[in-house]
Coordinates of C-alpha atoms in Angstrom, one line a residue:
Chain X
X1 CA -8.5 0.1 -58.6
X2 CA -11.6 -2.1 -58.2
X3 CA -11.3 -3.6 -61.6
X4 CA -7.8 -4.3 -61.2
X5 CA -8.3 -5.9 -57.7
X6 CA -11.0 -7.5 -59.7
X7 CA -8.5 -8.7 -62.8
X8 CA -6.2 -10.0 -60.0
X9 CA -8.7 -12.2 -58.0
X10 CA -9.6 -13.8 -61.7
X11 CA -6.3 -14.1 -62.8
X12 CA -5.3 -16.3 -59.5
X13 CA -8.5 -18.0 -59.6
X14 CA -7.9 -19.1 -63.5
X15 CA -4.5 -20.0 -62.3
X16 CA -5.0 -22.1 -58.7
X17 CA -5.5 -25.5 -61.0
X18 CA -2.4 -25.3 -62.7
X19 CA -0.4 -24.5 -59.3
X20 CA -2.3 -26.8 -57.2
X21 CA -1.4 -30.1 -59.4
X22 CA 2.8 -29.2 -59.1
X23 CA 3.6 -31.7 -56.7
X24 CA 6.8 -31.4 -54.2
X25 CA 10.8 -32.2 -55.0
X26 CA 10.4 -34.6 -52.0
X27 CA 7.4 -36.1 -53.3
X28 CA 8.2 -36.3 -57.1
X29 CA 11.2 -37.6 -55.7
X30 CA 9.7 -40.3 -53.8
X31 CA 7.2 -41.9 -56.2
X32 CA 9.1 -41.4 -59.3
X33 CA 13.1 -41.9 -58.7
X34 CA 13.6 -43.8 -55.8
X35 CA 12.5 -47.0 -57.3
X36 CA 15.9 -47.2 -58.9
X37 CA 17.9 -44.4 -57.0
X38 CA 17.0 -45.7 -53.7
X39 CA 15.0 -44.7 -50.8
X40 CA 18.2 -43.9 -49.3
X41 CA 19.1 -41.5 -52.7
X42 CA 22.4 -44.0 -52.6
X43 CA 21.5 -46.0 -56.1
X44 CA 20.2 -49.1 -54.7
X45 CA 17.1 -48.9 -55.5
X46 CA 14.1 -52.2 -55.3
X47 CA 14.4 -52.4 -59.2
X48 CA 18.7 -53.0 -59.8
X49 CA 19.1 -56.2 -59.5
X50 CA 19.4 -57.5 -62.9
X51 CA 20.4 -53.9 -64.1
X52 CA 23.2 -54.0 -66.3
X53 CA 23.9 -50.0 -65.3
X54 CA 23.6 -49.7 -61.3
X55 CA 21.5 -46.1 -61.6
X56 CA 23.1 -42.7 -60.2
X57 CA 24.6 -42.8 -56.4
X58 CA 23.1 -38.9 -55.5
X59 CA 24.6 -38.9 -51.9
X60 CA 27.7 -39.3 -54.1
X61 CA 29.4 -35.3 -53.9
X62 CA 32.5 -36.2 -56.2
X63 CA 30.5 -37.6 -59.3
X64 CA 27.4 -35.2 -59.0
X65 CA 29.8 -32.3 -58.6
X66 CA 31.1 -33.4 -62.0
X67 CA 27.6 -32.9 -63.6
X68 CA 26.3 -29.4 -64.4
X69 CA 22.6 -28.3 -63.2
X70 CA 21.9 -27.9 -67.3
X71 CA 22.9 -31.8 -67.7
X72 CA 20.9 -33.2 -65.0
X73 CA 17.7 -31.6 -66.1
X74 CA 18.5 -32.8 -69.2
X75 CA 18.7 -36.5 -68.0
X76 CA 16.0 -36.1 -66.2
X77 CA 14.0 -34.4 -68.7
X78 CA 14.9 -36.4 -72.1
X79 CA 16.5 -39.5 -70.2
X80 CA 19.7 -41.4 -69.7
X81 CA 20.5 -41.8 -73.9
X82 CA 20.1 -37.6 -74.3
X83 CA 23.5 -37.7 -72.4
X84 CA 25.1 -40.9 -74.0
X85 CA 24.0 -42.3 -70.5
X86 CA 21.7 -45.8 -70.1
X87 CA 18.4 -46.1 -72.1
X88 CA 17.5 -48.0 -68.2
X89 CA 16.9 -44.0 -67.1
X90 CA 13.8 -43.1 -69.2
X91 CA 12.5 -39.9 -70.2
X92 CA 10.4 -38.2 -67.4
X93 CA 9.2 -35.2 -69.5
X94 CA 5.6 -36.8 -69.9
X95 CA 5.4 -37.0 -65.7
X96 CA 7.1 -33.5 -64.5
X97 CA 6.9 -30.0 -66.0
X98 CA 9.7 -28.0 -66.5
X99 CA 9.1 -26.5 -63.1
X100 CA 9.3 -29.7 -61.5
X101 CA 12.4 -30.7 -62.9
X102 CA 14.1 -27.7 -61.7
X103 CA 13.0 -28.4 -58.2
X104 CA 14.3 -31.8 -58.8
X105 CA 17.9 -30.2 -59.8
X106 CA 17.7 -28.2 -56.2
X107 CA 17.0 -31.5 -54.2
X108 CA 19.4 -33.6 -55.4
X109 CA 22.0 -31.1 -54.7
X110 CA 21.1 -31.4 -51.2
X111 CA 20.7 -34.6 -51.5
X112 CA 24.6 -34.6 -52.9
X113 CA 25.2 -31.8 -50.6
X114 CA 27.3 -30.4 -53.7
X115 CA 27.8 -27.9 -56.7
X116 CA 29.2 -28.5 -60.0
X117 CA 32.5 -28.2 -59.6
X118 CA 33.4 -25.9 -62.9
Chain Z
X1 CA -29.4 -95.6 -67.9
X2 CA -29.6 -94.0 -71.7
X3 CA -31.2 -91.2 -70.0
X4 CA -29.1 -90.9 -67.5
X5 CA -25.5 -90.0 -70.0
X6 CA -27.3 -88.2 -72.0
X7 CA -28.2 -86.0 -69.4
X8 CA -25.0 -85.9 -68.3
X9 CA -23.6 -85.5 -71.7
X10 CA -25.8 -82.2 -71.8
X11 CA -24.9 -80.9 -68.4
X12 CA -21.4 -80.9 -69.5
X13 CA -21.8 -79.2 -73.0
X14 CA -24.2 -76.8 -71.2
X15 CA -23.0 -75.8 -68.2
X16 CA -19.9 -73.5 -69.1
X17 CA -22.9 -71.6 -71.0
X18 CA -24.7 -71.1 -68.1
X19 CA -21.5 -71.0 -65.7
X20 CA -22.9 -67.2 -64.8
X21 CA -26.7 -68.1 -65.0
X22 CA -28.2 -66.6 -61.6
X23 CA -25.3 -65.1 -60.8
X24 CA -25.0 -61.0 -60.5
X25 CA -21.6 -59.9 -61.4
X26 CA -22.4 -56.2 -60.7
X27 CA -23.7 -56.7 -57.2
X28 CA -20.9 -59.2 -56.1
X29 CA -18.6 -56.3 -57.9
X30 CA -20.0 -53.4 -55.4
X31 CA -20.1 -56.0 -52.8
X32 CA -17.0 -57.6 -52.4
X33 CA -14.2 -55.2 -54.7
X34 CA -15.6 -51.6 -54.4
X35 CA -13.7 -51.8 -50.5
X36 CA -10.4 -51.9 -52.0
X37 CA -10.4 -51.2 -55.5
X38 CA -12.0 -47.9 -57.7
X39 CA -15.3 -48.7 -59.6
X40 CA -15.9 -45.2 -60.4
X41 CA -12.8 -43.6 -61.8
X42 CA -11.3 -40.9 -62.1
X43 CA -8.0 -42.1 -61.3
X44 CA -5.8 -40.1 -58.8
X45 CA -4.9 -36.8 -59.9
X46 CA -2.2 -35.8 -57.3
X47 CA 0.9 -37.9 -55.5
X48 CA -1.3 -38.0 -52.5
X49 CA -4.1 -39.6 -53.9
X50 CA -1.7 -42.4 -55.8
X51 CA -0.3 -43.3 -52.4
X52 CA -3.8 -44.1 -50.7
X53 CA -4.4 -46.6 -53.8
X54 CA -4.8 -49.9 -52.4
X55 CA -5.9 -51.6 -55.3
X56 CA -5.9 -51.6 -59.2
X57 CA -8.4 -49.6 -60.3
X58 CA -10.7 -51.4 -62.5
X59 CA -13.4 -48.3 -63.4
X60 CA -11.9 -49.3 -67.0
X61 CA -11.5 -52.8 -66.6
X62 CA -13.3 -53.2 -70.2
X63 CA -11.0 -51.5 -71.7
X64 CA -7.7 -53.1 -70.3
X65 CA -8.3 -56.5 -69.6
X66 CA -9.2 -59.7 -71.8
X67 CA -12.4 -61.6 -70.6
X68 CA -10.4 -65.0 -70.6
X69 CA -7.9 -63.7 -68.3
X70 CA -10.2 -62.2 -65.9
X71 CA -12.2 -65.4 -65.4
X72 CA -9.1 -67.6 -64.7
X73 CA -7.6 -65.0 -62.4
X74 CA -10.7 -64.5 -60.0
X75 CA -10.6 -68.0 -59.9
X76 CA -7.5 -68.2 -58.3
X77 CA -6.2 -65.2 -57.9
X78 CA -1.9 -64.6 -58.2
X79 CA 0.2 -60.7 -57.6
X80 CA 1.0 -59.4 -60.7
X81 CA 2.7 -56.3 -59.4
X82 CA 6.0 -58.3 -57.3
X83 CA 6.4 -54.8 -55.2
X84 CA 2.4 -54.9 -54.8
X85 CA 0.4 -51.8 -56.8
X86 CA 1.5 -49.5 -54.4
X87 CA 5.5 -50.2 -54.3
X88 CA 6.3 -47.5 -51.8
X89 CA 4.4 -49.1 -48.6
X90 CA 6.3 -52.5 -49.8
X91 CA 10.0 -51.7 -50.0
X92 CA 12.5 -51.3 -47.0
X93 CA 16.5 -50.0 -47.4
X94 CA 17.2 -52.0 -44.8
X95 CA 17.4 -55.7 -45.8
X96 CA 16.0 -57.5 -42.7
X97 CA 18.4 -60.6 -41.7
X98 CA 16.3 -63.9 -43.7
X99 CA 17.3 -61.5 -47.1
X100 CA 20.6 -62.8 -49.0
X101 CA 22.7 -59.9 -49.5
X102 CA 25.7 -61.6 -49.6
X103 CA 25.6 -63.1 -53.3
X104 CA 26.0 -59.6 -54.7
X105 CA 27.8 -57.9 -51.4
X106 CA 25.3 -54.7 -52.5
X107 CA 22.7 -53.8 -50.0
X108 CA 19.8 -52.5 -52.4
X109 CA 15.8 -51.9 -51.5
X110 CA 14.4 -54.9 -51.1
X111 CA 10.4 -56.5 -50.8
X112 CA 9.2 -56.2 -47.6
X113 CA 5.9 -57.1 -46.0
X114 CA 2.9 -58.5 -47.4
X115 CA 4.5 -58.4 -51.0
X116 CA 6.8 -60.8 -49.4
X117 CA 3.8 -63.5 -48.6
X118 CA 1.0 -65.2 -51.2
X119 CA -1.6 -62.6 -52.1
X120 CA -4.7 -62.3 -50.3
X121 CA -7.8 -61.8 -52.2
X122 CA -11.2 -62.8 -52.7
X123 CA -11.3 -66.2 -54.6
X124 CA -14.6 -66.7 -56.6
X125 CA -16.7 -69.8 -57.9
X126 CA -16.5 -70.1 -61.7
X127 CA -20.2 -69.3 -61.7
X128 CA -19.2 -66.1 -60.1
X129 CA -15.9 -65.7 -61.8
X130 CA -18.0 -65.8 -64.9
X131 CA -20.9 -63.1 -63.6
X132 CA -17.8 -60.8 -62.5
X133 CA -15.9 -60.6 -65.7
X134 CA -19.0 -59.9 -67.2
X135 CA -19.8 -56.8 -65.2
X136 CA -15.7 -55.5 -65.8
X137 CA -16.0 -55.8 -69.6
X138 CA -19.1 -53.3 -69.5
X139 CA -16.7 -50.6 -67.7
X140 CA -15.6 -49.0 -70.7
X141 CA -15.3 -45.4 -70.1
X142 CA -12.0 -44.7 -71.9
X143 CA -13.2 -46.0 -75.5
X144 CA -11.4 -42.6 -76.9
X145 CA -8.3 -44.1 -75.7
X146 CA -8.5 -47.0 -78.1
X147 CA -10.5 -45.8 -80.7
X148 CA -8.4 -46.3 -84.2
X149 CA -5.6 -48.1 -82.0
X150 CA -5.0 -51.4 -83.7
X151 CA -2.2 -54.4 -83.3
X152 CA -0.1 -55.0 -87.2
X153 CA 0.7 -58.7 -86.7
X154 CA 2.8 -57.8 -89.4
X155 CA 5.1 -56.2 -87.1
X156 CA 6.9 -59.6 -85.7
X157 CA 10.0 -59.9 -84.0
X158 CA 11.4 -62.5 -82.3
X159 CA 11.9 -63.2 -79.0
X160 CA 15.5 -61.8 -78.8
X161 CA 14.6 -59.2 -80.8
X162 CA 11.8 -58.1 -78.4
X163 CA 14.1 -58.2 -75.4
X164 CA 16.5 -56.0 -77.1
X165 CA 13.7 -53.6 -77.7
X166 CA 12.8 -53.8 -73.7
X167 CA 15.7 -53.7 -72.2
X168 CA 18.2 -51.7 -74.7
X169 CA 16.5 -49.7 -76.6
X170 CA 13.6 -48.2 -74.0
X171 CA 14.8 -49.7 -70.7
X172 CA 11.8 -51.3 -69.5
X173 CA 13.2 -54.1 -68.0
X174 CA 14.4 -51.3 -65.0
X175 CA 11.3 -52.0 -63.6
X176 CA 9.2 -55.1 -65.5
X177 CA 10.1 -58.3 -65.5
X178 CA 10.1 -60.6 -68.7
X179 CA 10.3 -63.9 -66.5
X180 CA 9.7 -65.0 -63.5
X181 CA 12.7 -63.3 -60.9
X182 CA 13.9 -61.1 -64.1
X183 CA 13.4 -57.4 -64.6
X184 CA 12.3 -54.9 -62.1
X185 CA 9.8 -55.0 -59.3
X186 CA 7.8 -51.9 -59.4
X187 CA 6.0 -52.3 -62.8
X188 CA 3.8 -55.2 -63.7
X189 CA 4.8 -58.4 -64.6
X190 CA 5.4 -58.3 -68.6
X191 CA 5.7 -62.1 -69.5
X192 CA 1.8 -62.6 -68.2
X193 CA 0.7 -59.5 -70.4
X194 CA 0.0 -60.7 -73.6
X195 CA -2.6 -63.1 -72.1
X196 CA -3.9 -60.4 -69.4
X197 CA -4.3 -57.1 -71.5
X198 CA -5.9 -56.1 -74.8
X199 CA -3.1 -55.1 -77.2
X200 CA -5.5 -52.2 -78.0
X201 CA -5.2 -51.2 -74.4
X202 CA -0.9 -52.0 -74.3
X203 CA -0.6 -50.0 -77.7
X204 CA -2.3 -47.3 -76.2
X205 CA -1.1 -47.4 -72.5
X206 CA 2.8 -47.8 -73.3
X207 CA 2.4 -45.0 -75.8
X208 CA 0.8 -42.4 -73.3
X209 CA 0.4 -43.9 -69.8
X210 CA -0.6 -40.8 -68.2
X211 CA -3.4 -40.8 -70.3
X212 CA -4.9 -43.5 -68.6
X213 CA -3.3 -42.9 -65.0
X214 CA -1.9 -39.1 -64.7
X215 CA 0.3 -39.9 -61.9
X216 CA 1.8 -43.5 -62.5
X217 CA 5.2 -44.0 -62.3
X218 CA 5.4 -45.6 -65.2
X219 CA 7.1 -42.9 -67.9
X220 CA 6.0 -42.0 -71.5
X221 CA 9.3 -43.5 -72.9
X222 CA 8.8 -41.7 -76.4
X223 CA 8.4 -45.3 -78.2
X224 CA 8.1 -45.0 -82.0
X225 CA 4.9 -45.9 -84.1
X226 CA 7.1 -49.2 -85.5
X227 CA 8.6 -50.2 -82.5
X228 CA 5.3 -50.0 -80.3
X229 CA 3.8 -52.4 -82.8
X230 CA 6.7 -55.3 -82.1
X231 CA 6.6 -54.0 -78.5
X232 CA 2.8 -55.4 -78.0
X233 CA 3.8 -58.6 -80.6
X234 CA 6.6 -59.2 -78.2
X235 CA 4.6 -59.3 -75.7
X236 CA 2.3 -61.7 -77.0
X237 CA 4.7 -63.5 -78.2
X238 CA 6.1 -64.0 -75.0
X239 CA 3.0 -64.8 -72.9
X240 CA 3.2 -68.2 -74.9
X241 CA 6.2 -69.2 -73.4
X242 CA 5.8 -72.1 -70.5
X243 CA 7.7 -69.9 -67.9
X244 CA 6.5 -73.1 -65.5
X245 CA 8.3 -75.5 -67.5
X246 CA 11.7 -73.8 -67.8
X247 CA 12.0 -73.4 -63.9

């Protein structure tokens, strides 16, 4: 029993790093998306002016609701082009793990306050 | 009277060599930057940490910058980032009344607060400007990142051809701009970079810029080998352009 308390306490240890430096939805959200999405989550972000794609509206229920959970981790993931969407949404798979996309997925269904609709 | 020019002729020819002569780049370094920008390194490791950054962090400046720049810029010092390098504390959703909204009829983020106004920062003597650069190009921690990472000149392309590459193909322009007003304002300007940055340090940033700051918001945008190399040309190429004269 010792030794597996032991093995536990180790294990958790070896993996506090790794959980510690998965950052928050809110936050990933924040520093990462809302320069073109908006603080607002709307799509007017500081960066569209001279966009030639205005990026995603994600308070928008009837579009989001038309995209499945699977395809916007994609987009997020491998970036606009992977869904023969703008190259302006780049490829974030270098900046959140898999983890963090997922998380991303759930907030900007609350942010959409939607499902996908099939 | 002789005397006199030719002693002048030699103060001239001499003194840009001894611009830095008495001067101590690494004390004014500690004493007037350490305050607001990172010496030391590492560079944030967490969200939080990015967010207290209040300044670029110069703990590789020998490895990013070229000396030229750097002695010209602390001269008289201009932003480089338009939303400031810490965009969050600088934009506002709700466009205060002086912004024109109306051209467009969209209400998007805009620039707000000291972003807004001419930046403040120290302003040095050349002397001094000198002695500084000279202590940034000895902070080269991060020579792994560049080591084997060398600019083909062979890769050209033109300037069209380069745009296409930014804005098309890998969408930098979302948050760069490639002239002055144009692009995004969250990045660094791009049309000043060629002149600014080593191409070393561009090949190997836009390649992997979590390599050299893990939490930017700048994204690894998968750029291949070829394309990287007419990337950095590009960006040479267009730091030649007199921006000044065409506006």
């Amino acid at each position: 029993m010792n030794k597996y308390l032991l093995s536990m306490t180790l294990t958790s240890l070896l993996l506090l790093p790794a959980i510690s430096q998965a950052e928050t939805a809110a936050d990933n959200y924040k520093t990462y998306c809302m320069q073109c999405h908006g603080m607002q989550g709307n799509g007017m972000g500081a960066n569209i002016q001279d966009m030639s794609v205005q990026p995603r509206d994600h308070t928008d229920a009837k579009t989001m609701s038309g995209r499945t959970d699977a395809e916007l981790f994609k987009v997020i993931k491998e970036g606009g082009l992977a869904i023969n969407k703008s190259a302006l949404m780049p490829p974030w798979d270098s900046t959140f793990t898999d983890n963090e996309i997922h998380d991303l997925v759930k907030y900007l269904r609350k942010l959409c306050k939607c499902k996908h609709a099939g | 009277m002789k005397h006199l020019i030719l002693l002048s002729f030699l103060a001239v020819v001499i003194s840009p060599a001894l611009a830095s002569a008495g001067e101590d780049g690494g004390k004014i370094l500690r004493a007037q930057c350490a305050s607001c920008h990172d010496l030391k390194g590492p560079a944030p490791q967490t969200i939080r940490e990015l967010w207290k950054r209040d300044a670029p962090d110069l703990f590789y400046a020998g490895n990013k910058f070229r000396r030229e720049w750097l002695v010209q810029w602390l001269q008289k010092p201009i932003r480089i980032r338009p939303a400031g390098v810490n965009y969050l504390r600088n934009i506002n959703s709700t466009p205060p009344s002086n912004q024109n909204t109306k051209k467009t009829g969209r209400k998007y983020d805009v620039l707000w607060g000291s972003v807004t106004k001419p930046l403040k920062h120290v302003k040095l003597s050349r002397a001094k400007a000198e002695a500084v650069a000279d202590a940034l190009m000895g902070l080269k921690p991060h020579y792994s990142l560049v080591a084997g990472v060398k600019l083909d000149a062979s890769k050209k392309v033109s300037l069209d051809q380069g745009e296409v590459l930014i804005d098309k193909v890998y969408g930098c322009l979302s948050c760069h701009f490639i002239e002055p007003g144009y692009g995004g304002y969250t990045g660094s300007e791009l049309y000043t970079a060629g002149k600014r940055l080593q191409p070393e340090f561009m090949l190997s940033y836009i390649k992997r810029p979590k390599n050299w700051d893990p939490k930017i918001w700048m994204p690894n945008g998968n750029v291949k080998p070829d394309d990287l190399q007419k990337i950095v040309n590009y960006l040479i190429l267009l730091s030649k352009e007199d921006f000044n004269a065409s506006n």
